[in-house]
Short mmCIF file of C-alpha atoms (C1' of nucleotides) in Angstrom, two decimals:
data_model
loop_
_atom_site.label_atom_id
_atom_site.label_comp_id
_atom_site.label_asym_id
_atom_site.label_seq_id
_atom_site.Cartn_x
_atom_site.Cartn_y
_atom_site.Cartn_z
CA MET A 89 -92.66 -86.91 42.82
CA ASP A 90 -89.12 -87.11 44.09
CA GLU A 91 -85.71 -88.39 43.08
CA GLN A 92 -86.74 -91.88 44.14
CA GLN A 93 -89.60 -91.91 41.67
CA VAL A 94 -87.46 -90.49 38.89
CA GLY A 95 -84.94 -93.21 39.49
CA LYS A 96 -87.58 -95.91 39.41
CA ASN A 97 -88.91 -94.59 36.14
CA ILE A 98 -85.48 -94.64 34.57
CA ARG A 99 -84.81 -98.11 35.84
CA GLY A 100 -88.12 -99.31 34.47
CA ILE A 101 -87.43 -97.87 31.05
CA ARG A 102 -83.93 -99.27 31.02
CA THR A 103 -84.91 -102.80 31.96
CA SER A 104 -87.79 -102.70 29.49
CA ALA A 105 -85.24 -101.93 26.83
CA GLY A 106 -83.17 -104.89 27.94
CA LEU A 107 -80.18 -102.77 28.85
CA THR A 108 -77.79 -103.18 31.76
CA VAL A 109 -76.55 -100.36 33.92
CA THR A 110 -73.16 -100.69 32.33
CA ALA A 111 -74.48 -100.61 28.79
CA LEU A 112 -76.74 -97.64 29.31
CA ALA A 113 -74.04 -95.76 31.19
CA ALA A 114 -71.67 -96.21 28.28
CA GLU A 115 -74.29 -95.12 25.77
CA ALA A 116 -75.11 -92.05 27.82
CA SER A 117 -71.47 -91.19 28.52
CA VAL A 118 -71.77 -91.43 32.28
CA THR A 119 -70.15 -93.86 34.62
CA LYS A 120 -72.14 -96.78 35.89
CA SER A 121 -71.70 -95.58 39.43
CA THR A 122 -73.41 -92.33 38.55
CA LEU A 123 -76.25 -94.08 36.79
CA SER A 124 -76.66 -96.45 39.70
CA LYS A 125 -76.94 -93.56 42.11
CA ILE A 126 -79.46 -91.81 39.90
CA GLU A 127 -81.61 -94.89 39.64
CA ASN A 128 -81.53 -95.36 43.40
CA GLY A 129 -82.43 -91.77 44.09
CA GLN A 130 -79.19 -91.07 45.90
CA VAL A 131 -78.43 -87.95 43.93
CA SER A 132 -80.43 -85.07 42.55
CA ALA A 133 -79.02 -85.16 39.07
CA PRO A 134 -78.98 -82.01 36.94
CA ILE A 135 -81.10 -82.06 33.83
CA SER A 136 -78.02 -82.04 31.65
CA THR A 137 -77.16 -85.50 32.92
CA LEU A 138 -80.72 -86.75 32.67
CA MET A 139 -80.90 -85.53 29.11
CA ARG A 140 -77.97 -87.70 28.14
CA VAL A 141 -79.66 -90.70 29.67
CA ALA A 142 -82.96 -89.91 27.98
CA ARG A 143 -81.26 -89.58 24.64
CA ALA A 144 -79.49 -92.89 25.11
CA LEU A 145 -82.81 -94.53 25.94
CA GLU A 146 -84.46 -92.77 23.00
CA VAL A 147 -87.31 -91.51 25.09
CA PRO A 148 -88.54 -87.99 25.75
CA LEU A 149 -87.15 -86.57 28.95
CA ALA A 150 -90.66 -86.13 30.33
CA ASP A 151 -90.94 -89.90 30.62
CA PHE A 152 -88.71 -89.73 33.67
CA PHE A 153 -91.19 -87.65 35.59
CA TYR A 154 -94.46 -89.48 35.41
CA GLU A 155 -96.08 -90.47 38.62
CA ALA A 156 -98.92 -92.89 39.15
CA GLU A 157 -102.08 -90.90 39.41
CA LYS A 158 -105.41 -91.98 40.76
CA ASP A 159 -108.76 -91.54 39.02
CA PRO A 160 -108.39 -87.95 37.89
CA ASP A 161 -111.34 -86.02 36.52
CA TYR A 162 -109.41 -85.38 33.38
CA VAL A 163 -106.13 -86.21 31.73
CA PHE A 164 -104.15 -83.42 30.17
CA THR A 165 -101.26 -84.35 27.92
CA ARG A 166 -98.83 -81.81 26.63
CA LYS A 167 -97.67 -82.11 23.07
CA GLY A 168 -94.98 -84.76 22.98
CA ALA A 169 -95.53 -85.63 26.61
CA GLY A 170 -97.67 -88.70 26.04
CA LYS A 171 -96.42 -92.00 27.29
CA ILE A 172 -94.77 -93.94 24.53
CA VAL A 173 -95.81 -97.54 24.31
CA HIS A 174 -93.45 -99.36 22.05
CA GLY A 175 -94.83 -102.03 19.84
CA ASN A 176 -94.14 -104.94 22.11
CA GLY A 177 -96.65 -107.70 21.78
CA THR A 178 -96.96 -107.01 18.11
CA LYS A 179 -94.43 -107.88 15.52
CA LEU A 180 -94.57 -104.30 14.33
CA GLY A 181 -92.19 -101.60 15.39
CA TYR A 182 -94.89 -98.98 15.59
CA SER A 183 -94.79 -96.69 18.58
CA TYR A 184 -98.01 -95.68 20.25
CA GLU A 185 -98.19 -92.51 22.25
CA GLY A 186 -100.97 -92.93 24.75
CA LEU A 187 -102.66 -89.63 25.50
CA ALA A 188 -104.87 -90.63 28.40
CA LEU A 189 -103.30 -93.62 30.07
CA GLY A 190 -103.71 -92.13 33.51
CA LYS A 191 -107.46 -92.29 33.51
CA LYS A 192 -109.09 -95.50 34.67
CA ASP A 193 -112.74 -95.15 33.90
CA THR A 194 -112.65 -94.06 30.31
CA LEU A 195 -114.81 -94.73 27.29
CA ILE A 196 -112.23 -93.35 24.93
CA ASP A 197 -108.75 -94.59 24.21
CA PRO A 198 -106.78 -92.00 22.29
CA PHE A 199 -103.33 -92.60 20.81
CA VAL A 200 -100.99 -90.89 18.48
CA LEU A 201 -99.56 -93.53 16.21
CA THR A 202 -96.45 -93.08 14.11
CA ILE A 203 -95.68 -95.35 11.21
CA ASP A 204 -92.30 -94.99 9.55
CA PRO A 205 -91.72 -95.57 5.85
CA GLU A 206 -89.70 -98.72 6.45
CA ASP A 207 -92.33 -100.27 8.70
CA PRO A 208 -94.07 -103.33 7.30
CA PRO A 209 -97.78 -103.18 6.45
CA GLY A 210 -100.09 -103.89 9.38
CA GLU A 211 -103.44 -105.59 9.47
CA PHE A 212 -106.01 -105.16 12.21
CA TYR A 213 -109.33 -106.55 13.28
CA HIS A 214 -111.13 -105.89 16.53
CA GLU A 215 -114.52 -105.02 17.90
CA GLY A 216 -115.94 -101.57 18.30
CA GLN A 217 -115.41 -98.45 16.25
CA GLU A 218 -112.38 -96.47 15.40
CA PHE A 219 -111.75 -92.89 14.41
CA ILE A 220 -108.52 -91.68 12.91
CA TYR A 221 -107.39 -88.20 12.06
CA MET A 222 -104.23 -87.74 9.99
CA LEU A 223 -101.72 -85.35 11.49
CA SER A 224 -98.82 -85.58 9.05
CA GLY A 225 -97.42 -87.75 6.35
CA THR A 226 -99.24 -90.04 3.99
CA LEU A 227 -100.82 -93.35 4.77
CA GLN A 228 -102.29 -95.96 2.47
CA PHE A 229 -105.28 -97.27 4.32
CA SER A 230 -107.14 -100.34 3.17
CA ILE A 231 -110.58 -100.96 4.59
CA GLY A 232 -112.68 -103.80 3.27
CA ASP A 233 -112.17 -103.77 -0.46
CA ASP A 234 -111.34 -100.08 -0.68
CA VAL A 235 -107.95 -98.41 -0.60
CA LEU A 236 -107.78 -94.84 0.65
CA GLU A 237 -104.85 -92.46 0.46
CA LEU A 238 -104.89 -90.42 3.64
CA HIS A 239 -103.17 -87.06 4.00
CA ALA A 240 -102.89 -84.58 6.83
CA GLY A 241 -106.30 -83.41 7.94
CA ASP A 242 -108.20 -86.36 6.53
CA SER A 243 -110.29 -88.33 8.94
CA LEU A 244 -112.02 -91.65 8.95
CA LEU A 245 -114.67 -93.26 11.10
CA PHE A 246 -115.33 -96.95 10.69
CA ASN A 247 -116.33 -100.15 12.40
CA SER A 248 -113.17 -101.85 13.58
CA GLY A 249 -114.71 -105.18 12.72
CA THR A 250 -114.02 -104.38 9.12
CA THR A 251 -110.55 -105.62 8.36
CA HIS A 252 -108.25 -102.67 7.90
CA LYS A 253 -104.64 -102.39 6.88
CA THR A 254 -102.07 -99.64 7.14
CA HIS A 255 -99.05 -99.05 4.96
CA ASN A 256 -96.81 -96.04 4.73
CA THR A 257 -95.90 -95.73 1.07
CA GLY A 258 -94.32 -92.31 1.40
CA ASP A 259 -90.84 -91.37 2.54
CA THR A 260 -91.76 -89.50 5.71
CA PRO A 261 -93.27 -90.83 8.94
CA ALA A 262 -97.06 -90.95 9.00
CA ARG A 263 -98.61 -89.65 12.20
CA PHE A 264 -102.26 -89.90 13.03
CA LEU A 265 -104.51 -89.59 15.98
CA CYS A 266 -106.30 -92.84 16.62
CA ILE A 267 -109.27 -93.26 18.93
CA PHE A 268 -110.74 -96.60 19.86
CA ILE A 269 -114.11 -97.09 21.38
CA GLN A 270 -115.53 -100.33 22.62
CA ASN A 271 -119.03 -101.24 21.60
CA PRO A 272 -121.06 -100.85 24.79
CA LYS A 273 -123.87 -103.00 23.47
CA LYS A 274 -121.79 -106.10 23.65
CA MET B 270 -84.91 -80.64 24.61
CA ASP B 271 -82.33 -78.70 26.56
CA GLU B 272 -82.03 -76.37 29.52
CA GLN B 273 -83.15 -73.49 27.33
CA GLN B 274 -86.44 -75.18 26.57
CA VAL B 275 -86.99 -76.20 30.16
CA GLY B 276 -86.49 -72.61 31.20
CA LYS B 277 -88.94 -71.35 28.61
CA ASN B 278 -91.53 -73.84 29.77
CA ILE B 279 -91.16 -72.72 33.35
CA ARG B 280 -91.36 -69.10 32.40
CA GLY B 281 -94.46 -69.75 30.34
CA ILE B 282 -96.19 -71.49 33.21
CA ARG B 283 -95.16 -68.82 35.66
CA THR B 284 -96.41 -65.92 33.56
CA SER B 285 -99.63 -67.77 32.80
CA ALA B 286 -100.15 -67.98 36.53
CA GLY B 287 -99.56 -64.26 36.85
CA LEU B 288 -96.56 -64.67 39.10
CA THR B 289 -93.37 -62.63 39.18
CA VAL B 290 -89.92 -64.10 39.49
CA THR B 291 -89.69 -62.76 42.99
CA ALA B 292 -93.02 -64.20 44.06
CA LEU B 293 -92.41 -67.63 42.64
CA ALA B 294 -88.91 -67.72 44.03
CA ALA B 295 -90.24 -67.00 47.49
CA GLU B 296 -92.95 -69.62 47.17
CA ALA B 297 -90.44 -72.20 46.00
CA SER B 298 -87.85 -71.26 48.61
CA VAL B 299 -85.29 -70.30 46.01
CA THR B 300 -83.64 -66.99 45.47
CA LYS B 301 -84.83 -64.94 42.54
CA SER B 302 -81.35 -65.01 41.06
CA THR B 303 -81.45 -68.77 40.93
CA LEU B 304 -84.89 -68.82 39.37
CA SER B 305 -83.83 -66.24 36.83
CA LYS B 306 -80.87 -68.34 35.83
CA ILE B 307 -83.01 -71.44 35.53
CA GLU B 308 -85.54 -69.70 33.33
CA ASN B 309 -82.79 -68.39 31.09
CA GLY B 310 -81.14 -71.76 30.76
CA GLN B 311 -77.94 -70.58 32.39
CA VAL B 312 -77.80 -73.49 34.82
CA SER B 313 -78.58 -77.17 34.64
CA ALA B 314 -80.63 -77.30 37.77
CA PRO B 315 -80.91 -80.52 39.74
CA ILE B 316 -84.31 -82.08 39.95
CA SER B 317 -84.54 -81.28 43.63
CA THR B 318 -84.65 -77.60 42.78
CA LEU B 319 -87.04 -78.08 39.88
CA MET B 320 -89.37 -80.03 42.11
CA ARG B 321 -89.65 -77.13 44.51
CA VAL B 322 -90.56 -74.86 41.62
CA ALA B 323 -93.07 -77.32 40.22
CA ARG B 324 -94.70 -77.66 43.60
CA ALA B 325 -94.95 -73.91 43.97
CA LEU B 326 -96.55 -73.68 40.54
CA GLU B 327 -98.83 -76.58 41.38
CA VAL B 328 -98.02 -78.40 38.17
CA PRO B 329 -96.58 -81.86 37.63
CA LEU B 330 -92.86 -81.81 37.09
CA ALA B 331 -93.27 -83.36 33.66
CA ASP B 332 -94.79 -80.10 32.44
CA PHE B 333 -91.30 -78.61 32.42
CA PHE B 334 -90.12 -81.08 29.83
CA TYR B 335 -92.64 -81.11 27.06
CA GLU B 336 -91.08 -80.70 23.65
CA ALA B 337 -91.43 -77.49 21.75
CA GLU B 338 -93.34 -77.56 18.55
CA LYS B 339 -90.97 -78.21 15.70
CA ASP B 340 -93.03 -78.46 12.53
CA PRO B 341 -96.07 -76.24 12.72
CA ASP B 342 -97.32 -77.18 9.26
CA TYR B 343 -98.42 -80.74 9.90
CA VAL B 344 -102.02 -79.88 10.64
CA PHE B 345 -104.28 -79.07 7.69
CA THR B 346 -107.92 -79.63 7.00
CA ARG B 347 -108.71 -80.48 3.46
CA LYS B 348 -110.91 -77.95 1.81
CA GLY B 349 -114.53 -78.99 1.78
CA ALA B 350 -113.80 -82.29 3.45
CA GLY B 351 -116.05 -81.61 6.38
CA LYS B 352 -119.58 -80.35 6.55
CA ILE B 353 -119.69 -76.94 8.14
CA VAL B 354 -122.39 -76.53 10.72
CA HIS B 355 -122.67 -72.97 11.90
CA GLY B 356 -123.54 -72.35 15.46
CA ASN B 357 -127.29 -72.45 15.10
CA GLY B 358 -129.10 -73.37 18.24
CA THR B 359 -126.43 -71.70 20.29
CA LYS B 360 -125.88 -68.04 20.78
CA LEU B 361 -122.25 -68.54 19.97
CA GLY B 362 -120.75 -67.95 16.60
CA TYR B 363 -118.58 -71.03 16.70
CA SER B 364 -118.47 -73.10 13.56
CA TYR B 365 -118.46 -76.86 13.80
CA GLU B 366 -117.04 -78.98 11.06
CA GLY B 367 -118.60 -82.38 11.40
CA LEU B 368 -116.28 -85.15 10.29
CA ALA B 369 -118.65 -88.09 10.36
CA LEU B 370 -122.13 -86.76 9.78
CA GLY B 371 -122.83 -89.32 7.07
CA LYS B 372 -122.67 -92.29 9.37
CA LYS B 373 -125.87 -93.26 11.13
CA ASP B 374 -124.90 -95.87 13.69
CA THR B 375 -121.97 -94.23 15.36
CA LEU B 376 -120.62 -94.25 18.87
CA ILE B 377 -118.31 -91.37 18.20
CA ASP B 378 -119.15 -87.81 17.27
CA PRO B 379 -116.04 -86.12 15.94
CA PHE B 380 -115.83 -82.56 14.72
CA VAL B 381 -113.37 -79.75 14.32
CA LEU B 382 -114.27 -76.65 16.25
CA THR B 383 -112.93 -73.21 15.47
CA ILE B 384 -113.06 -70.42 18.00
CA ASP B 385 -112.07 -66.98 16.86
CA PRO B 386 -110.38 -64.44 19.11
CA GLU B 387 -113.44 -62.18 19.17
CA ASP B 388 -115.77 -65.00 20.18
CA PRO B 389 -117.19 -64.74 23.69
CA PRO B 390 -116.27 -67.35 26.30
CA GLY B 391 -118.40 -70.48 26.22
CA GLU B 392 -119.47 -72.72 29.03
CA PHE B 393 -120.56 -76.32 28.64
CA TYR B 394 -122.00 -79.10 30.70
CA HIS B 395 -123.33 -82.40 29.41
CA GLU B 396 -123.16 -86.09 30.11
CA GLY B 397 -120.56 -88.49 28.81
CA GLN B 398 -116.90 -87.98 28.09
CA GLU B 399 -115.06 -85.73 25.76
CA PHE B 400 -111.65 -85.78 24.13
CA ILE B 401 -110.07 -82.76 22.54
CA TYR B 402 -106.86 -82.43 20.60
CA MET B 403 -105.51 -78.99 19.79
CA LEU B 404 -104.77 -78.44 16.13
CA SER B 405 -103.69 -74.80 16.05
CA GLY B 406 -103.91 -71.59 17.97
CA THR B 407 -104.20 -71.17 21.70
CA LEU B 408 -107.18 -71.84 23.88
CA GLN B 409 -107.74 -71.09 27.51
CA PHE B 410 -109.67 -74.05 28.81
CA SER B 411 -111.24 -74.06 32.23
CA ILE B 412 -112.27 -77.36 33.69
CA GLY B 413 -113.56 -77.55 37.21
CA ASP B 414 -111.33 -75.23 39.18
CA ASP B 415 -108.37 -75.56 36.86
CA VAL B 416 -107.36 -73.34 33.98
CA LEU B 417 -105.26 -74.89 31.24
CA GLU B 418 -103.49 -73.16 28.42
CA LEU B 419 -103.81 -75.43 25.41
CA HIS B 420 -101.47 -75.25 22.43
CA ALA B 421 -101.17 -77.24 19.24
CA GLY B 422 -100.59 -80.90 20.01
CA ASP B 423 -101.98 -80.79 23.53
CA SER B 424 -104.82 -83.13 24.29
CA LEU B 425 -107.36 -83.50 27.04
CA LEU B 426 -109.71 -86.27 28.07
CA PHE B 427 -112.36 -85.47 30.64
CA ASN B 428 -115.81 -86.21 31.91
CA SER B 429 -118.17 -83.79 30.23
CA GLY B 430 -120.11 -83.59 33.45
CA THR B 431 -117.31 -81.45 34.82
CA THR B 432 -118.18 -77.90 33.87
CA HIS B 433 -115.81 -76.69 31.21
CA LYS B 434 -115.32 -73.34 29.58
CA THR B 435 -113.50 -72.21 26.46
CA HIS B 436 -112.00 -68.85 25.75
CA ASN B 437 -109.65 -67.83 22.97
CA THR B 438 -107.30 -65.30 24.54
CA GLY B 439 -104.91 -65.23 21.61
CA ASP B 440 -105.10 -63.29 18.39
CA THR B 441 -105.45 -66.19 15.98
CA PRO B 442 -108.33 -68.65 15.61
CA ALA B 443 -108.13 -71.70 17.83
CA ARG B 444 -108.90 -75.00 16.13
CA PHE B 445 -109.26 -78.27 17.89
CA LEU B 446 -110.53 -81.71 17.22
CA CYS B 447 -113.34 -82.57 19.59
CA ILE B 448 -114.73 -86.04 20.08
CA PHE B 449 -117.81 -86.56 22.13
CA ILE B 450 -119.08 -89.87 23.38
CA GLN B 451 -122.28 -90.64 25.24
CA ASN B 452 -122.11 -92.65 28.39
CA PRO B 453 -123.61 -96.00 27.41
CA LYS B 454 -124.39 -96.87 31.01
CA LYS B 455 -127.11 -94.30 31.27
"C1'" DT C 93 -88.11 -33.30 37.35
"C1'" DG C 94 -86.99 -36.54 40.88
"C1'" DA C 95 -87.92 -40.11 44.05
"C1'" DC C 96 -89.51 -44.57 44.37
"C1'" DA C 97 -91.28 -49.24 44.17
"C1'" DG C 98 -91.39 -53.00 41.35
"C1'" DT C 99 -89.57 -55.73 37.76
"C1'" DG C 100 -85.68 -59.07 36.13
"C1'" DT C 101 -80.55 -59.70 35.48
"C1'" DT C 102 -75.68 -59.99 36.58
"C1'" DT C 103 -71.46 -60.46 39.35
"C1'" DC C 104 -68.96 -62.65 42.81
"C1'" DT C 105 -68.01 -65.83 46.56
"C1'" DT C 106 -69.03 -69.70 49.08
"C1'" DT C 107 -70.77 -73.99 49.78
"C1'" DT C 108 -72.81 -77.80 48.22
"C1'" DT C 109 -72.62 -81.96 45.67
"C1'" DA C 110 -72.49 -84.62 41.49
"C1'" DT C 111 -69.06 -87.04 39.22
"C1'" DG C 112 -65.70 -90.64 38.08
"C1'" DA C 113 -62.14 -94.07 39.56
"C1'" DT C 114 -61.76 -97.78 42.17
"C1'" DA C 115 -62.84 -101.36 45.01
"C1'" DC C 116 -66.52 -104.25 46.64
"C1'" DA C 117 -70.45 -107.56 46.74
"C1'" DC C 118 -73.53 -110.58 44.63
"C1'" DT C 119 -75.12 -113.53 41.16
"C1'" DG C 120 -74.97 -117.23 37.82
"C1'" DT C 121 -72.06 -120.41 34.65
"C1'" DT C 122 -68.50 -123.47 33.17
"C1'" DA D 1 -63.21 -122.85 42.18
"C1'" DA D 2 -62.37 -119.54 38.87
"C1'" DC D 3 -64.77 -116.38 36.18
"C1'" DA D 4 -67.55 -113.10 33.73
"C1'" DG D 5 -71.32 -110.63 34.43
"C1'" DT D 6 -74.33 -108.00 37.20
"C1'" DG D 7 -75.15 -103.69 40.41
"C1'" DT D 8 -73.47 -101.06 44.63
"C1'" DA D 9 -70.50 -98.46 47.97
"C1'" DT D 10 -66.37 -95.38 49.11
"C1'" DC D 11 -63.79 -91.40 48.55
"C1'" DA D 12 -61.19 -87.31 46.57
"C1'" DT D 13 -61.66 -83.81 43.50
"C1'" DA D 14 -63.50 -80.90 40.42
"C1'" DA D 15 -67.59 -78.67 38.98
"C1'" DA D 16 -71.29 -75.73 39.44
"C1'" DA D 17 -75.52 -74.42 41.82
"C1'" DA D 18 -77.00 -71.32 45.27
"C1'" DG D 19 -77.35 -67.07 47.62
"C1'" DA D 20 -76.20 -62.07 48.64
"C1'" DA D 21 -76.03 -57.87 46.92
"C1'" DA D 22 -75.53 -54.65 43.47
"C1'" DC D 23 -77.12 -53.42 38.98
"C1'" DA D 24 -80.24 -52.03 35.34
"C1'" DC D 25 -84.81 -51.04 33.59
"C1'" DT D 26 -89.14 -50.06 33.75
"C1'" DG D 27 -93.24 -47.67 35.21
"C1'" DT D 28 -95.92 -44.36 38.63
"C1'" DC D 29 -96.80 -40.42 41.25
"C1'" DA D 30 -96.16 -36.13 43.48
#
DNA sequence: TGACAGTGTTTCTTTTTATGATACACTGTT
DNA sequence: AACAGTGTATCATAAAAAGAAACACTGTCA
């Protein structure tokens, strides 16, 4: 991990967001020359500057410091330090926080999923099984013909093949731990 | 997230490692005055300096930037929702709250485990993979040669074959969600 | 009691360097 | 060809991080 890598991370996040150097610099209240130098690893920016950039990108500051790891024995994720995967590829704005993206050979795929009150209902169908554990908020969860009202601490294990829908009917974000597992018998 | 929080994170990691300011400063090739100021949030250190400290602590740099817990009341287990299975069959007094004992054909085995401060350390080894997600309290978790200090919101995915030990060194019960999955390839 | 070794903090000066303003280069488009 | 948009390099200045050394503030031990 060095300034080069930090810069590459920032550049990756910026381009993913469809922002130009100029636009992000303005949003973060730094000049574009400064941002350019940061992204190219030409300076060792103080955290105060990086914080402004992180805030403008709306990502946790820790996102700037990830490095590609290789086949670790375990993956440890600090609270809030999971890699945020924005809902690209879906028409939903949900944000997924992957908790173990660094591990290659894994049977488990854990995420923390946040659904905001204004988010549209989502419908899912896929193979395998799924386990969810509510962390905060309230979520209306439809599975098959049943509708369940999930609150913090509730948990649910089900076959993903059963059509399931999510809808946040409350006025606070709903956060839940979500764990996918592929069916190995397939 | 600000310099204050970064400093607190560093201090927490340093003290957990049993290092003094002087010792860590020497290891990181920084003066103790500089390290003191960083830990107290009096400077906005450049990443080059923080990298030296992270390397000396043998932690990834991202560990300095995890967000502090804001709302501690988002984790609650509904009364009577889970079936309590006391630690029969083990010599430990741990209590397991099975979350999916009613389902027969399951790939996932989720439960909430509570370890009280007076409980003796436990050591485990078994096949498959395991995922844990801290709900409350503090747990000292040894895996392989590493010792991790787990707090609420932290998560860990690992191969169960790696010897792992649990020990509650705090003064409040440690609760964590634990999900165990058999290796289907065996 | 006093000396002392170890902790962490503060003050002060110097030196490093990150920053912003500006100019530059490199693309496409019309 | 002019132009609007990208990102990069140059340079002076201002900012502030770093280090040295002195300052507490513990404990311990004789």
